[in-house]
Tab-separated table of C-alpha atoms in Angstrom:
chain	number	residue	atom	x	y	z
A	146	LYS	CA	64.286	172.656	113.636
A	147	THR	CA	65.493	169.029	113.567
A	148	TYR	CA	61.899	167.836	113.031
A	149	LEU	CA	61.414	169.986	110.010
A	150	LEU	CA	64.780	168.878	108.553
A	151	ARG	CA	63.803	165.251	108.889
A	152	SER	CA	60.288	165.836	107.474
A	153	LEU	CA	61.911	167.616	104.424
A	154	VAL	CA	64.221	164.746	103.880
A	155	ALA	CA	61.396	162.173	104.109
A	156	LEU	CA	59.313	164.158	101.675
A	157	ILE	CA	62.275	164.339	99.242
A	158	VAL	CA	62.855	160.531	99.467
A	159	PHE	CA	59.130	159.970	98.973
A	160	ALA	CA	59.013	162.096	95.910
A	161	PHE	CA	61.980	160.331	94.275
A	162	ALA	CA	60.398	156.955	95.090
A	163	THR	CA	57.045	158.046	93.481
A	164	VAL	CA	58.860	159.299	90.281
A	165	SER	CA	60.860	156.102	90.003
A	166	ALA	CA	57.727	154.047	90.481
A	167	PHE	CA	56.208	155.722	87.438
A	168	ALA	CA	59.238	155.683	85.413
A	169	ASP	CA	59.985	152.055	85.605
A	170	LYS	CA	57.222	149.614	85.039
A	171	ARG	CA	57.841	145.824	85.688
A	172	VAL	CA	55.894	142.695	85.418
A	173	GLN	CA	56.342	138.925	85.128
A	174	LEU	CA	54.274	137.397	82.148
A	175	THR	CA	54.257	134.225	80.177
A	176	PHE	CA	54.714	133.872	76.345
A	177	ALA	CA	52.410	131.051	75.487
A	178	ASN	CA	54.124	130.655	71.977
A	179	ASP	CA	57.489	131.612	70.584
A	180	VAL	CA	57.445	135.437	69.890
A	181	MET	CA	59.761	137.602	67.848
A	182	VAL	CA	60.987	140.783	69.620
A	183	ASN	CA	63.125	143.151	67.740
A	184	GLY	CA	64.347	140.571	65.327
A	185	THR	CA	65.083	137.986	68.220
A	186	LEU	CA	63.009	134.912	68.589
A	187	VAL	CA	61.976	134.480	72.332
A	188	LYS	CA	60.927	131.051	73.153
A	189	ALA	CA	57.642	130.328	75.063
A	190	GLY	CA	57.980	130.560	78.784
A	191	ASP	CA	57.912	132.886	81.830
A	192	TYR	CA	59.735	136.150	81.596
A	193	ASP	CA	60.231	139.384	83.428
A	194	PHE	CA	59.391	142.624	81.391
A	195	ARG	CA	60.826	145.874	82.577
A	196	PHE	CA	60.000	149.080	80.848
A	197	ASP	CA	62.298	152.166	81.416
A	198	GLU	CA	60.421	155.182	80.260
A	199	GLU	CA	63.475	157.482	80.640
A	200	ALA	CA	65.529	155.301	78.278
A	201	GLY	CA	62.649	154.360	76.044
A	202	GLU	CA	63.498	150.750	76.442
A	203	LEU	CA	61.621	147.490	77.078
A	204	ALA	CA	63.828	144.674	78.435
A	205	ILE	CA	62.770	140.965	78.598
A	206	LEU	CA	64.640	138.892	81.156
A	207	LYS	CA	64.703	135.211	82.106
A	208	ASN	CA	66.292	134.188	85.446
A	209	GLY	CA	67.717	137.772	85.804
A	210	LYS	CA	69.422	137.812	82.516
A	211	VAL	CA	68.363	140.072	79.644
A	212	ARG	CA	67.225	138.005	76.636
A	213	VAL	CA	66.322	141.022	74.431
A	214	LYS	CA	65.891	144.750	74.499
A	215	THR	CA	63.703	146.878	72.149
A	216	SER	CA	62.730	150.523	71.898
A	217	ALA	CA	59.352	151.425	73.382
A	218	LYS	CA	57.178	154.114	74.512
A	219	LEU	CA	54.194	154.806	76.685
A	220	GLU	CA	50.871	155.592	74.916
A	221	THR	CA	47.705	156.764	76.549
A	222	ARG	CA	44.814	154.299	76.530
A	223	SER	CA	41.120	155.429	76.051
A	224	ASP	CA	40.312	153.411	79.268
A	225	LYS	CA	42.009	151.597	82.177
A	226	ALA	CA	43.450	148.282	81.370
A	227	ARG	CA	41.299	145.397	82.645
A	228	TYR	CA	44.343	143.038	82.870
A	229	THR	CA	48.051	142.850	82.620
A	230	GLY	CA	48.979	141.167	79.340
A	231	LEU	CA	50.932	140.976	76.177
A	232	HIS	CA	49.853	142.214	72.742
A	233	THR	CA	51.185	140.394	69.723
A	234	ARG	CA	50.312	140.170	66.188
A	235	LYS	CA	50.894	137.504	63.510
A	236	ALA	CA	53.727	138.269	61.010
A	237	GLY	CA	54.036	135.400	58.576
A	238	ASP	CA	54.662	132.169	60.588
A	239	VAL	CA	55.533	133.877	63.864
A	240	GLU	CA	54.014	136.274	66.420
A	241	GLU	CA	55.532	139.711	67.121
A	242	LEU	CA	55.354	141.562	70.367
A	243	ILE	CA	53.669	144.940	69.886
A	244	GLY	CA	53.039	145.836	73.367
A	245	VAL	CA	52.396	145.341	77.074
A	246	SER	CA	49.275	146.574	79.166
A	247	PHE	CA	49.213	147.010	82.927
A	248	LYS	CA	46.084	146.312	84.857
A	249	GLY	CA	44.409	149.422	86.019
A	250	SER	CA	46.672	151.809	84.063
A	251	THR	CA	45.488	154.259	81.474
A	252	GLU	CA	48.808	153.834	79.635
A	253	HIS	CA	50.364	150.896	77.872
A	254	VAL	CA	53.830	150.110	76.478
A	255	VAL	CA	54.202	150.002	72.810
A	256	VAL	CA	57.054	148.501	71.012
A	257	THR	CA	58.523	151.021	68.494
A	258	SER	CA	61.265	149.024	66.859
A	259	ALA	CA	61.429	148.928	63.035
A	260	ALA	CA	60.276	145.435	62.920
A	261	ALA	CA	56.935	146.276	64.952
A	262	GLN	CA	56.165	149.222	62.639
A	263	ARG	CA	55.548	147.125	59.442
């Protein structure tokens, strides 16, 4: 009876860990140039990117401090991503962040803020 109870608890913990792993994507990437994110200019450099699928929010952090947050969503790709990387587009004189891809994933994070939809 104790073995069964412990196994059930372990299974529940594993299930929660699996769900949270898919709901929260994290990666460290480098902006080679200054990039506009949701109206905020983010200087070139190394940043942590955290996507919270439940909140529909992409946060960009530097040294543990949030520099900018923007609304985002997961979209299905037609194939698996070959690399983890940033997707930007030229908007006048500055680049805008439009998404983040994760190596081996069939989904990518797409920025959905008003600035990115122009």
